[in-house]
mmCIF file of C-alpha atoms in Angstrom:
data_model
loop_
_atom_site.group_PDB
_atom_site.id
_atom_site.type_symbol
_atom_site.label_atom_id
_atom_site.label_comp_id
_atom_site.label_asym_id
_atom_site.label_seq_id
_atom_site.Cartn_x
_atom_site.Cartn_y
_atom_site.Cartn_z
ATOM 1 C CA MET A 1 52.981 -8.497 -3.127
ATOM 2 C CA GLU A 2 49.685 -6.270 -3.087
ATOM 3 C CA GLN A 3 46.542 -8.373 -2.023
ATOM 4 C CA SER A 4 43.875 -9.424 -3.933
ATOM 5 C CA LYS A 5 40.950 -6.665 -3.105
ATOM 6 C CA HIS A 6 37.802 -8.734 -1.563
ATOM 7 C CA VAL A 7 34.763 -8.691 -3.523
ATOM 8 C CA ARG A 8 31.107 -9.007 -1.452
ATOM 9 C CA LEU A 9 29.280 -11.714 -3.317
ATOM 10 C CA CYS A 10 26.192 -10.880 -2.137
ATOM 11 C CA LYS A 11 24.518 -7.375 -3.525
ATOM 12 C CA LEU A 12 21.077 -7.899 -2.340
ATOM 13 C CA VAL A 13 19.217 -10.549 0.429
ATOM 14 C CA VAL A 14 15.723 -10.387 0.755
ATOM 15 C CA MET A 15 14.259 -12.755 3.553
ATOM 16 C CA GLU A 16 10.766 -13.557 3.687
ATOM 17 C CA LYS A 17 9.937 -14.719 7.498
ATOM 18 C CA ARG A 18 6.183 -16.543 8.266
ATOM 19 C CA PRO A 19 6.385 -16.899 12.102
ATOM 20 C CA ARG A 20 3.653 -19.117 12.252
ATOM 21 C CA LEU A 21 4.965 -21.823 10.069
ATOM 22 C CA GLN A 22 7.895 -21.237 11.512
ATOM 23 C CA SER A 23 10.166 -20.878 7.976
ATOM 24 C CA VAL A 24 12.186 -18.666 5.954
ATOM 25 C CA ASN A 25 12.568 -18.066 2.003
ATOM 26 C CA VAL A 26 15.324 -16.483 1.148
ATOM 27 C CA TYR A 27 16.523 -14.818 -2.250
ATOM 28 C CA LEU A 28 20.392 -14.111 -2.708
ATOM 29 C CA LEU A 29 21.232 -11.889 -5.734
ATOM 30 C CA PHE A 30 25.043 -12.000 -6.497
ATOM 31 C CA ASN A 31 27.360 -9.716 -7.779
ATOM 32 C CA THR A 32 28.422 -11.603 -10.406
ATOM 33 C CA GLU A 33 27.359 -15.147 -12.249
ATOM 34 C CA PHE A 34 28.782 -18.349 -10.684
ATOM 35 C CA PRO A 35 28.464 -21.763 -11.543
ATOM 36 C CA ALA A 36 26.369 -23.799 -9.633
ATOM 37 C CA ASN A 37 28.684 -26.570 -8.097
ATOM 38 C CA SER A 38 31.113 -23.049 -7.193
ATOM 39 C CA ILE A 39 28.428 -22.565 -4.623
ATOM 40 C CA ASP A 40 28.367 -23.780 -1.213
ATOM 41 C CA ILE A 41 25.619 -22.373 1.180
ATOM 42 C CA ARG A 42 25.717 -23.875 4.835
ATOM 43 C CA LEU A 43 23.014 -22.696 7.731
ATOM 44 C CA LYS A 44 24.420 -22.093 11.368
ATOM 45 C CA PRO A 45 21.645 -21.793 14.398
ATOM 46 C CA ASP A 46 22.101 -17.606 13.966
ATOM 47 C CA LYS A 47 23.344 -17.207 10.407
ATOM 48 C CA ILE A 48 24.085 -18.461 6.805
ATOM 49 C CA GLN A 49 27.513 -19.424 5.390
ATOM 50 C CA ILE A 50 28.234 -18.746 1.407
ATOM 51 C CA PHE A 51 31.172 -20.145 -0.134
ATOM 52 C CA SER A 52 32.726 -19.645 -3.057
ATOM 53 C CA ASP A 53 35.927 -21.090 -4.988
ATOM 54 C CA LYS A 54 37.265 -17.617 -4.026
ATOM 55 C CA ASN A 55 35.487 -16.139 -1.441
ATOM 56 C CA ALA A 56 33.035 -16.643 1.941
ATOM 57 C CA GLU A 57 30.410 -14.438 3.424
ATOM 58 C CA GLU A 58 27.954 -14.404 6.603
ATOM 59 C CA ILE A 59 24.860 -12.788 6.422
ATOM 60 C CA SER A 60 23.423 -13.052 10.213
ATOM 61 C CA CYS A 61 20.271 -13.725 11.040
ATOM 62 C CA MET A 62 19.726 -13.055 14.861
ATOM 63 C CA ASP A 63 16.100 -12.893 14.614
ATOM 64 C CA PHE A 64 16.163 -16.596 13.825
ATOM 65 C CA LYS A 65 17.152 -19.646 15.662
ATOM 66 C CA ILE A 66 17.993 -21.548 12.599
ATOM 67 C CA HIS A 67 17.093 -25.359 12.151
ATOM 68 C CA GLN A 68 21.154 -26.137 10.572
ATOM 69 C CA ASP A 69 19.431 -29.473 8.335
ATOM 70 C CA SER A 70 16.425 -27.642 7.368
ATOM 71 C CA ILE A 71 17.648 -26.653 3.680
ATOM 72 C CA SER A 72 15.172 -27.000 0.990
ATOM 73 C CA SER A 73 13.280 -26.233 -2.572
ATOM 74 C CA LEU A 74 17.404 -24.932 -3.345
ATOM 75 C CA VAL A 75 17.397 -23.726 -6.538
ATOM 76 C CA LEU A 76 21.585 -22.282 -7.870
ATOM 77 C CA LYS A 77 21.404 -19.943 -11.256
ATOM 78 C CA ASN A 78 23.527 -17.948 -12.767
ATOM 79 C CA ASP A 79 23.802 -14.806 -10.000
ATOM 80 C CA PHE A 80 21.301 -15.568 -7.608
ATOM 81 C CA ALA A 81 19.964 -18.168 -5.024
ATOM 82 C CA THR A 82 16.603 -19.377 -3.672
ATOM 83 C CA PHE A 83 16.273 -21.459 -0.732
ATOM 84 C CA ARG A 84 14.201 -21.984 2.675
ATOM 85 C CA PHE A 85 15.042 -23.301 6.053
ATOM 86 C CA CYS A 86 12.905 -23.881 9.358
ATOM 87 C CA THR A 87 13.473 -22.195 12.323
ATOM 88 C CA SER A 88 12.648 -22.569 15.761
ATOM 89 C CA ASN A 89 10.797 -19.744 17.909
ATOM 90 C CA LEU A 90 12.573 -17.354 19.676
ATOM 91 C CA ASN A 91 10.750 -17.111 22.797
ATOM 92 C CA ASN A 92 9.390 -20.787 22.503
ATOM 93 C CA GLU A 93 5.476 -19.254 22.344
ATOM 94 C CA LEU A 94 4.826 -21.608 19.222
ATOM 95 C CA GLY A 95 3.168 -24.748 19.906
ATOM 96 C CA THR A 96 2.342 -24.461 23.711
ATOM 97 C CA PHE A 97 -0.789 -23.134 25.326
ATOM 98 C CA LYS A 98 0.297 -19.496 25.117
ATOM 99 C CA SER A 99 -0.259 -19.547 21.223
ATOM 100 C CA ASP A 100 -3.520 -20.980 21.566
ATOM 101 C CA ILE A 101 -5.204 -17.911 23.166
ATOM 102 C CA VAL A 102 -6.797 -15.745 21.424
ATOM 103 C CA GLU A 103 -5.453 -12.014 21.562
ATOM 104 C CA ILE A 104 -7.852 -8.919 21.715
ATOM 105 C CA VAL A 105 -6.730 -6.812 19.018
ATOM 106 C CA GLU A 106 -8.331 -3.254 18.060
ATOM 107 C CA ILE A 107 -8.790 -3.702 14.343
ATOM 108 C CA GLU A 108 -6.759 -1.115 13.222
ATOM 109 C CA ASN A 109 -8.647 2.288 12.598
ATOM 110 C CA ASP A 110 -6.888 4.395 10.094
ATOM 111 C CA THR A 111 -9.309 7.245 10.236
ATOM 112 C CA GLU A 112 -8.499 7.631 13.916
ATOM 113 C CA ASN A 113 -5.143 7.231 13.372
ATOM 114 C CA PHE A 114 -4.754 9.907 11.158
ATOM 115 C CA ASN A 115 -6.331 11.523 13.430
ATOM 116 C CA LEU A 116 -9.114 12.903 10.991
ATOM 117 C CA HIS A 117 -11.727 12.999 14.229
ATOM 118 C CA LYS A 118 -8.944 16.255 15.421
ATOM 119 C CA VAL A 119 -8.533 17.743 12.094
ATOM 120 C CA LEU A 120 -12.387 18.125 11.114
ATOM 121 C CA ASP A 121 -14.497 19.754 13.679
ATOM 122 C CA THR A 122 -17.424 22.027 13.656
ATOM 123 C CA ASN A 123 -15.770 24.388 16.074
ATOM 124 C CA PHE A 124 -12.931 25.225 13.565
ATOM 125 C CA LYS A 125 -13.179 27.721 10.666
ATOM 126 C CA TYR A 126 -11.097 26.402 7.633
ATOM 127 C CA ASP A 127 -9.752 28.275 4.522
ATOM 128 C CA ILE A 128 -9.101 25.189 1.565
ATOM 129 C CA LYS A 129 -5.902 25.608 -0.521
ATOM 130 C CA CYS A 130 -4.309 24.022 -3.847
ATOM 131 C CA ILE A 131 -1.782 22.072 -2.546
ATOM 132 C CA HIS A 132 0.417 22.441 -5.261
ATOM 133 C CA CYS A 133 0.233 26.316 -5.807
ATOM 134 C CA LEU A 134 -1.193 27.400 -2.335
ATOM 135 C CA GLN A 135 -4.185 29.268 -4.383
ATOM 136 C CA TYR A 136 -7.055 29.973 -2.130
ATOM 137 C CA PHE A 137 -9.943 28.112 -2.764
ATOM 138 C CA CYS A 138 -12.428 29.287 0.674
ATOM 139 C CA LYS A 139 -11.817 31.311 3.285
ATOM 140 C CA GLY A 140 -13.159 31.361 6.980
ATOM 141 C CA VAL A 141 -15.458 28.528 6.163
ATOM 142 C CA GLN A 142 -17.089 26.857 8.962
ATOM 143 C CA PHE A 143 -19.005 23.322 9.332
ATOM 144 C CA LYS A 144 -22.338 22.913 10.888
ATOM 145 C CA LYS A 145 -22.389 19.160 9.666
ATOM 146 C CA ILE A 146 -19.150 17.460 9.358
ATOM 147 C CA LEU A 147 -19.755 13.646 8.788
ATOM 148 C CA PRO A 148 -17.781 10.773 7.751
ATOM 149 C CA LEU A 149 -19.466 9.054 4.334
ATOM 150 C CA PRO A 150 -20.171 5.533 3.964
ATOM 151 C CA SER A 151 -17.360 3.090 2.265
ATOM 152 C CA GLU A 152 -17.503 2.920 -1.876
ATOM 153 C CA ASN A 153 -18.925 -0.847 -1.793
ATOM 154 C CA ALA A 154 -21.682 -0.108 0.716
ATOM 155 C CA ASP A 155 -24.931 0.383 0.475
ATOM 156 C CA PHE A 156 -25.711 4.222 0.957
ATOM 157 C CA GLY A 157 -28.590 2.791 3.055
ATOM 158 C CA GLU A 158 -26.117 1.470 5.278
ATOM 159 C CA TRP A 159 -25.422 5.085 6.738
ATOM 160 C CA PHE A 160 -29.089 5.227 8.909
ATOM 161 C CA CYS A 161 -28.993 3.471 11.953
ATOM 162 C CA HIS A 162 -32.825 2.990 10.753
ATOM 163 C CA ALA A 163 -34.109 1.868 7.686
ATOM 164 C CA PRO A 164 -35.391 5.040 5.686
ATOM 165 C CA THR A 165 -39.027 5.320 3.975
ATOM 166 C CA SER A 166 -39.003 3.918 0.618
ATOM 167 C CA ASN A 167 -39.862 7.316 -0.918
ATOM 168 C CA PHE A 168 -36.228 8.656 0.711
ATOM 169 C CA LYS A 169 -34.033 10.303 -1.796
ATOM 170 C CA PHE A 170 -30.521 9.713 -0.826
ATOM 171 C CA ASP A 171 -29.677 12.928 -2.029
ATOM 172 C CA VAL A 172 -29.167 13.935 1.577
ATOM 173 C CA LEU A 173 -25.707 12.895 1.117
ATOM 174 C CA ASN A 174 -25.493 15.404 -1.135
ATOM 175 C CA PRO A 175 -23.540 18.363 1.021
ATOM 176 C CA GLU A 176 -24.924 21.404 1.221
ATOM 177 C CA ILE A 177 -22.859 25.052 1.814
ATOM 178 C CA SER A 178 -22.044 24.019 5.447
ATOM 179 C CA ASP A 179 -21.808 20.485 5.067
ATOM 180 C CA LEU A 180 -18.738 18.210 4.562
ATOM 181 C CA PHE A 181 -18.468 14.685 4.256
ATOM 182 C CA TYR A 182 -15.821 12.718 4.330
ATOM 183 C CA SER A 183 -13.243 9.367 3.771
ATOM 184 C CA SER A 184 -9.808 8.534 5.400
ATOM 185 C CA CYS A 185 -8.880 9.780 1.711
ATOM 186 C CA TYR A 186 -11.388 12.099 0.122
ATOM 187 C CA PHE A 187 -13.647 14.766 1.235
ATOM 188 C CA HIS A 188 -17.115 15.726 -0.478
ATOM 189 C CA ILE A 189 -18.147 19.370 -0.232
ATOM 190 C CA ASN A 190 -20.642 22.310 -1.829
ATOM 191 C CA LEU A 191 -19.414 22.924 -5.310
ATOM 192 C CA SER A 192 -20.446 26.533 -4.072
ATOM 193 C CA LEU A 193 -17.197 26.770 -1.929
ATOM 194 C CA LEU A 194 -14.716 26.337 -4.654
ATOM 195 C CA LYS A 195 -16.201 28.046 -7.827
ATOM 196 C CA ASP A 196 -14.672 30.862 -8.061
ATOM 197 C CA GLY A 197 -10.671 28.937 -7.550
ATOM 198 C CA ILE A 198 -11.528 26.300 -10.173
ATOM 199 C CA SER A 199 -12.201 25.275 -13.743
ATOM 200 C CA PHE A 200 -13.221 22.259 -14.714
ATOM 201 C CA SER A 201 -11.943 19.583 -17.952
ATOM 202 C CA GLU A 202 -13.355 17.377 -19.854
ATOM 203 C CA GLY A 203 -15.252 14.190 -17.760
ATOM 204 C CA SER A 204 -16.123 16.778 -15.152
ATOM 205 C CA ARG A 205 -12.083 16.779 -13.420
ATOM 206 C CA ILE A 206 -11.744 19.410 -11.270
ATOM 207 C CA LEU A 207 -8.658 21.837 -12.187
ATOM 208 C CA CYS A 208 -7.089 24.685 -10.082
ATOM 209 C CA LYS A 209 -7.896 27.935 -12.125
ATOM 210 C CA ASN A 210 -4.761 29.199 -10.967
ATOM 211 C CA CYS A 211 -1.705 25.849 -11.864
ATOM 212 C CA SER A 212 -4.372 23.765 -13.645
ATOM 213 C CA PHE A 213 -3.476 21.432 -10.872
ATOM 214 C CA GLU A 214 -5.888 18.165 -10.850
ATOM 215 C CA LEU A 215 -7.880 18.647 -7.479
ATOM 216 C CA GLY A 216 -10.635 15.777 -7.750
ATOM 217 C CA LYS A 217 -13.759 15.315 -9.711
ATOM 218 C CA LEU A 218 -16.854 16.554 -9.830
ATOM 219 C CA GLU A 219 -19.471 13.982 -8.887
ATOM 220 C CA LYS A 220 -22.899 14.883 -9.118
ATOM 221 C CA LYS A 221 -24.852 17.892 -8.811
ATOM 222 C CA ALA A 222 -22.807 19.915 -6.791
ATOM 223 C CA VAL A 223 -20.994 18.050 -5.019
ATOM 224 C CA CYS A 224 -17.072 18.246 -5.130
ATOM 225 C CA LYS A 225 -14.602 15.040 -4.498
ATOM 226 C CA LEU A 226 -11.604 16.368 -3.482
ATOM 227 C CA TRP A 227 -8.128 14.493 -2.469
ATOM 228 C CA PHE A 228 -6.561 15.077 1.424
ATOM 229 C CA HIS A 229 -3.521 14.919 -0.978
ATOM 230 C CA THR A 230 -4.641 18.045 -3.946
ATOM 231 C CA ALA A 231 -6.596 20.213 -1.417
ATOM 232 C CA CYS A 232 -5.120 20.817 2.215
ATOM 233 C CA LEU A 233 -7.028 22.102 5.056
ATOM 234 C CA HIS A 234 -5.826 25.140 7.351
ATOM 235 C CA PHE A 235 -7.418 26.037 10.758
ATOM 236 C CA ASN A 236 -6.378 27.253 14.033
ATOM 237 C CA ASN A 237 -2.415 27.901 12.836
ATOM 238 C CA SER A 238 -2.586 24.239 11.665
ATOM 239 C CA ARG A 239 -2.955 22.668 8.464
ATOM 240 C CA TYR A 240 -3.859 18.709 7.345
ATOM 241 C CA GLU A 241 -3.042 17.035 3.782
ATOM 242 C CA SER A 242 -1.617 13.803 2.978
ATOM 243 C CA GLN A 243 0.433 11.868 0.656
ATOM 244 C CA PRO A 244 -0.738 9.632 -2.278
ATOM 245 C CA LEU A 245 0.983 7.081 -1.746
ATOM 246 C CA GLU A 246 0.068 6.481 1.924
ATOM 247 C CA ASP A 247 -3.309 7.482 0.798
ATOM 248 C CA CYS A 248 -3.413 3.950 -1.209
ATOM 249 C CA PHE A 249 -2.345 2.068 1.636
ATOM 250 C CA ARG A 250 -4.685 3.571 3.932
ATOM 251 C CA ALA A 251 -7.081 2.612 0.850
ATOM 252 C CA ILE A 252 -5.655 -1.344 0.746
ATOM 253 C CA ARG A 253 -5.799 -1.676 5.447
ATOM 254 C CA ASN A 254 -8.867 -0.291 5.404
ATOM 255 C CA CYS A 255 -10.475 -3.156 2.987
ATOM 256 C CA LEU A 256 -8.363 -5.800 4.699
ATOM 257 C CA ASN A 257 -9.526 -4.969 8.068
ATOM 258 C CA ASN A 258 -13.150 -5.531 6.913
ATOM 259 C CA SER A 259 -11.893 -8.921 5.504
ATOM 260 C CA VAL A 260 -12.189 -12.652 6.587
ATOM 261 C CA VAL A 261 -10.518 -14.164 4.185
ATOM 262 C CA GLY A 262 -6.837 -14.759 3.360
ATOM 263 C CA SER A 263 -6.554 -13.738 -0.510
ATOM 264 C CA TYR A 264 -8.326 -10.359 -1.227
ATOM 265 C CA ARG A 265 -8.890 -8.647 -4.617
ATOM 266 C CA ILE A 266 -8.592 -4.953 -5.390
ATOM 267 C CA LEU A 267 -9.133 -3.519 -8.687
ATOM 268 C CA PHE A 268 -7.896 0.103 -9.263
ATOM 269 C CA TYR A 269 -8.831 2.693 -11.327
ATOM 270 C CA TYR A 270 -8.688 6.435 -12.797
ATOM 271 C CA GLU A 271 -10.247 6.839 -15.514
ATOM 272 C CA SER A 272 -11.078 10.280 -17.636
ATOM 273 C CA PRO A 273 -11.741 10.871 -21.609
ATOM 274 C CA GLN A 274 -8.076 11.038 -22.210
ATOM 275 C CA LYS A 275 -6.906 8.479 -20.270
ATOM 276 C CA SER A 276 -8.155 5.335 -18.171
ATOM 277 C CA ASP A 277 -5.615 3.011 -16.162
ATOM 278 C CA PHE A 278 -6.179 0.005 -14.089
ATOM 279 C CA ILE A 279 -4.043 -1.859 -11.778
ATOM 280 C CA PHE A 280 -5.081 -5.228 -10.451
ATOM 281 C CA LEU A 281 -4.371 -6.277 -7.189
ATOM 282 C CA TRP A 282 -3.874 -9.673 -5.830
ATOM 283 C CA ILE A 283 -3.236 -9.609 -1.900
ATOM 284 C CA MET A 284 -1.809 -13.143 -0.924
ATOM 285 C CA GLU A 285 0.070 -12.787 2.286
ATOM 286 C CA LYS A 286 -0.616 -9.981 5.084
ATOM 287 C CA LYS A 287 1.610 -8.793 7.962
ATOM 288 C CA LEU A 288 4.795 -10.686 6.281
ATOM 289 C CA ARG A 289 8.042 -10.136 7.903
ATOM 290 C CA LEU A 290 10.539 -8.918 5.495
ATOM 291 C CA TYR A 291 14.097 -8.419 5.988
ATOM 292 C CA VAL A 292 16.258 -6.459 3.073
ATOM 293 C CA LYS A 293 20.207 -6.304 3.266
ATOM 294 C CA ASP A 294 21.287 -4.054 0.823
ATOM 295 C CA PHE A 295 24.494 -4.290 0.096
ATOM 296 C CA ASN A 296 25.988 -0.575 -1.032
ATOM 297 C CA GLY A 297 29.588 0.489 -0.626
ATOM 298 C CA SER A 298 31.614 -1.383 2.263
ATOM 299 C CA GLU A 299 28.640 -2.962 4.062
ATOM 300 C CA PHE A 300 24.810 -3.660 4.197
ATOM 301 C CA SER A 301 22.143 -1.169 5.310
ATOM 302 C CA ASP A 302 19.525 -3.776 7.087
ATOM 303 C CA LYS A 303 15.797 -2.871 6.228
ATOM 304 C CA ILE A 304 13.273 -4.721 7.978
ATOM 305 C CA ASN A 305 9.179 -4.298 7.323
ATOM 306 C CA LYS A 306 6.067 -6.217 7.815
ATOM 307 C CA VAL A 307 4.627 -5.944 4.771
ATOM 308 C CA ALA A 308 1.381 -7.164 2.357
ATOM 309 C CA LYS A 309 2.927 -9.942 -0.687
ATOM 310 C CA VAL A 310 1.021 -9.359 -3.738
ATOM 311 C CA LEU A 311 0.641 -9.761 -7.110
ATOM 312 C CA PHE A 312 -0.213 -6.920 -9.585
ATOM 313 C CA LYS A 313 -0.752 -5.807 -13.094
ATOM 314 C CA PHE A 314 -1.253 -2.683 -14.979
ATOM 315 C CA THR A 315 -3.687 -1.896 -17.752
ATOM 316 C CA ASP A 316 -4.057 1.343 -19.875
ATOM 317 C CA ILE A 317 -6.777 -0.347 -21.865
ATOM 318 C CA ALA A 318 -10.708 -0.063 -20.334
ATOM 319 C CA THR A 319 -11.717 -2.759 -22.896
ATOM 320 C CA ASP A 320 -9.211 -5.311 -21.477
ATOM 321 C CA GLU A 321 -10.752 -8.340 -20.685
ATOM 322 C CA GLU A 322 -9.583 -8.775 -17.482
ATOM 323 C CA VAL A 323 -10.545 -5.499 -16.361
ATOM 324 C CA LYS A 324 -14.230 -6.575 -17.415
ATOM 325 C CA LYS A 325 -13.945 -9.858 -15.420
ATOM 326 C CA TRP A 326 -12.956 -8.017 -12.634
ATOM 327 C CA ARG A 327 -15.288 -5.369 -12.442
ATOM 328 C CA SER A 328 -17.748 -8.283 -13.275
ATOM 329 C CA ASP A 329 -16.791 -9.708 -10.133
ATOM 330 C CA GLN A 330 -18.695 -9.910 -6.992
ATOM 331 C CA THR A 331 -15.743 -10.481 -5.008
ATOM 332 C CA VAL A 332 -13.319 -7.789 -5.841
ATOM 333 C CA VAL A 333 -13.296 -4.725 -4.293
ATOM 334 C CA GLN A 334 -13.707 -1.428 -6.706
ATOM 335 C CA LEU A 335 -11.768 1.767 -5.790
ATOM 336 C CA GLU A 336 -11.187 5.084 -7.425
ATOM 337 C CA ILE A 337 -8.263 6.326 -6.993
ATOM 338 C CA SER A 338 -6.470 10.300 -8.249
ATOM 339 C CA LEU A 339 -4.386 10.236 -11.303
ATOM 340 C CA VAL A 340 -1.081 10.758 -8.740
ATOM 341 C CA MET A 341 -1.942 7.694 -6.289
ATOM 342 C CA MET A 342 -1.933 5.910 -9.797
ATOM 343 C CA THR A 343 1.371 6.639 -10.512
ATOM 344 C CA LYS A 344 3.137 6.830 -6.919
ATOM 345 C CA LEU A 345 1.332 2.840 -6.403
ATOM 346 C CA ARG A 346 2.492 1.352 -9.750
ATOM 347 C CA GLU A 347 6.195 3.228 -8.764
ATOM 348 C CA HIS A 348 5.764 1.654 -5.429
ATOM 349 C CA LEU A 349 4.895 -2.002 -7.161
ATOM 350 C CA ASN A 350 7.726 -1.704 -9.174
ATOM 351 C CA ILE A 351 10.615 -0.805 -7.330
ATOM 352 C CA MET A 352 9.109 -3.478 -4.511
ATOM 353 C CA HIS A 353 9.241 -6.188 -7.485
ATOM 354 C CA LYS A 354 12.720 -5.750 -7.814
ATOM 355 C CA TYR A 355 13.736 -7.640 -4.928
ATOM 356 C CA ILE A 356 12.380 -11.205 -6.635
ATOM 357 C CA PRO A 357 14.781 -12.339 -8.800
ATOM 358 C CA GLU A 358 13.420 -12.422 -12.210
ATOM 359 C CA ASN A 359 13.094 -16.134 -12.850
ATOM 360 C CA PHE A 360 10.264 -16.252 -9.045
ATOM 361 C CA SER A 361 8.598 -12.346 -10.621
ATOM 362 C CA VAL A 362 5.637 -13.726 -12.308
ATOM 363 C CA SER A 363 3.146 -16.112 -11.836
ATOM 364 C CA ASN A 364 0.335 -16.558 -13.684
ATOM 365 C CA GLY A 365 0.631 -13.812 -15.948
ATOM 366 C CA PHE A 366 1.380 -11.297 -12.713
ATOM 367 C CA TYR A 367 3.963 -9.863 -11.731
ATOM 368 C CA ILE A 368 4.601 -10.816 -7.504
ATOM 369 C CA SER A 369 5.309 -7.605 -5.548
ATOM 370 C CA TYR A 370 5.260 -5.974 -1.837
ATOM 371 C CA VAL A 371 3.301 -3.532 -0.487
ATOM 372 C CA SER A 372 4.550 -1.597 2.516
ATOM 373 C CA LEU A 373 1.319 -1.221 4.290
ATOM 374 C CA TYR A 374 2.427 -1.553 7.902
ATOM 375 C CA ASN A 375 4.570 1.357 10.220
ATOM 376 C CA LYS A 376 5.895 -1.567 12.472
#
């Protein structure tokens, strides 16, 4: 007699671990719908057991030491379940004197981590190319002055170690032909370096003359703002370029490094005469440990990420009341990003949003998602 084929109960398991609270939130997505009274969930010290009328499944939790009688906030409905349980600290540090010692941790410096200080040097000669078609914009340029820009939300006066005179003109921040000013995601150079290889669209958007790829924008007078993921730098038989999604993460981390509050709001925007796009991002938790067990074929593939948990929504209406409200709020950081950054960030938020069951994925008109900000 042919044996019935074993069918996996779960197709997706998501666990949010909060070490200081010693708790774990669990989301289970089943392969099929079950009546609520047909599913039994039990906790063991190192695993979660799930029983249905015909099948049983175990989810290993080797990184947790589970309190077996601590299950709470249990919801079983249709094809998903969610609940919370408490854990003990495996290394027995939380709740002891050792956990009360404040560690000295260096603030993550994304500019150094991304080796910009090694890439940008007045001793190098640079070729600048379109990252899309590799068309040259300039060759053999050696910059005499390479300096970091103030953050987008800083007063330009903070760029100086002493107060300038009252009649000082901040045009000094406009790069001359031998200057390059940079942030972690983009750089400013003089227009005359690029004029033979670029064209302009409406709204002072800079395009590659060869392939019409959008490179950046004309900020003011002769100041070109180019992104490291649209224009690559070639020097000493090496090249430097970034990825648009990583640039988004880097911009967010830079904001968080300067923040002392738990939650943080950022308004990302891209504006041109043709379109306006906005992403509202409300960061609720930083460095949350996320465990994802995704069933694929015959076994689970495990992923462990350190993420930020966020609320987000998107609009393409510049006159939207929410846009006006956030733009007038001094506690909201406004960051201009490129069109490709806007597209990639929106895709990432939508993908991570799918890890949360639909019934729990919306809060106060915002979607809930995760952002993979951290490499470790």
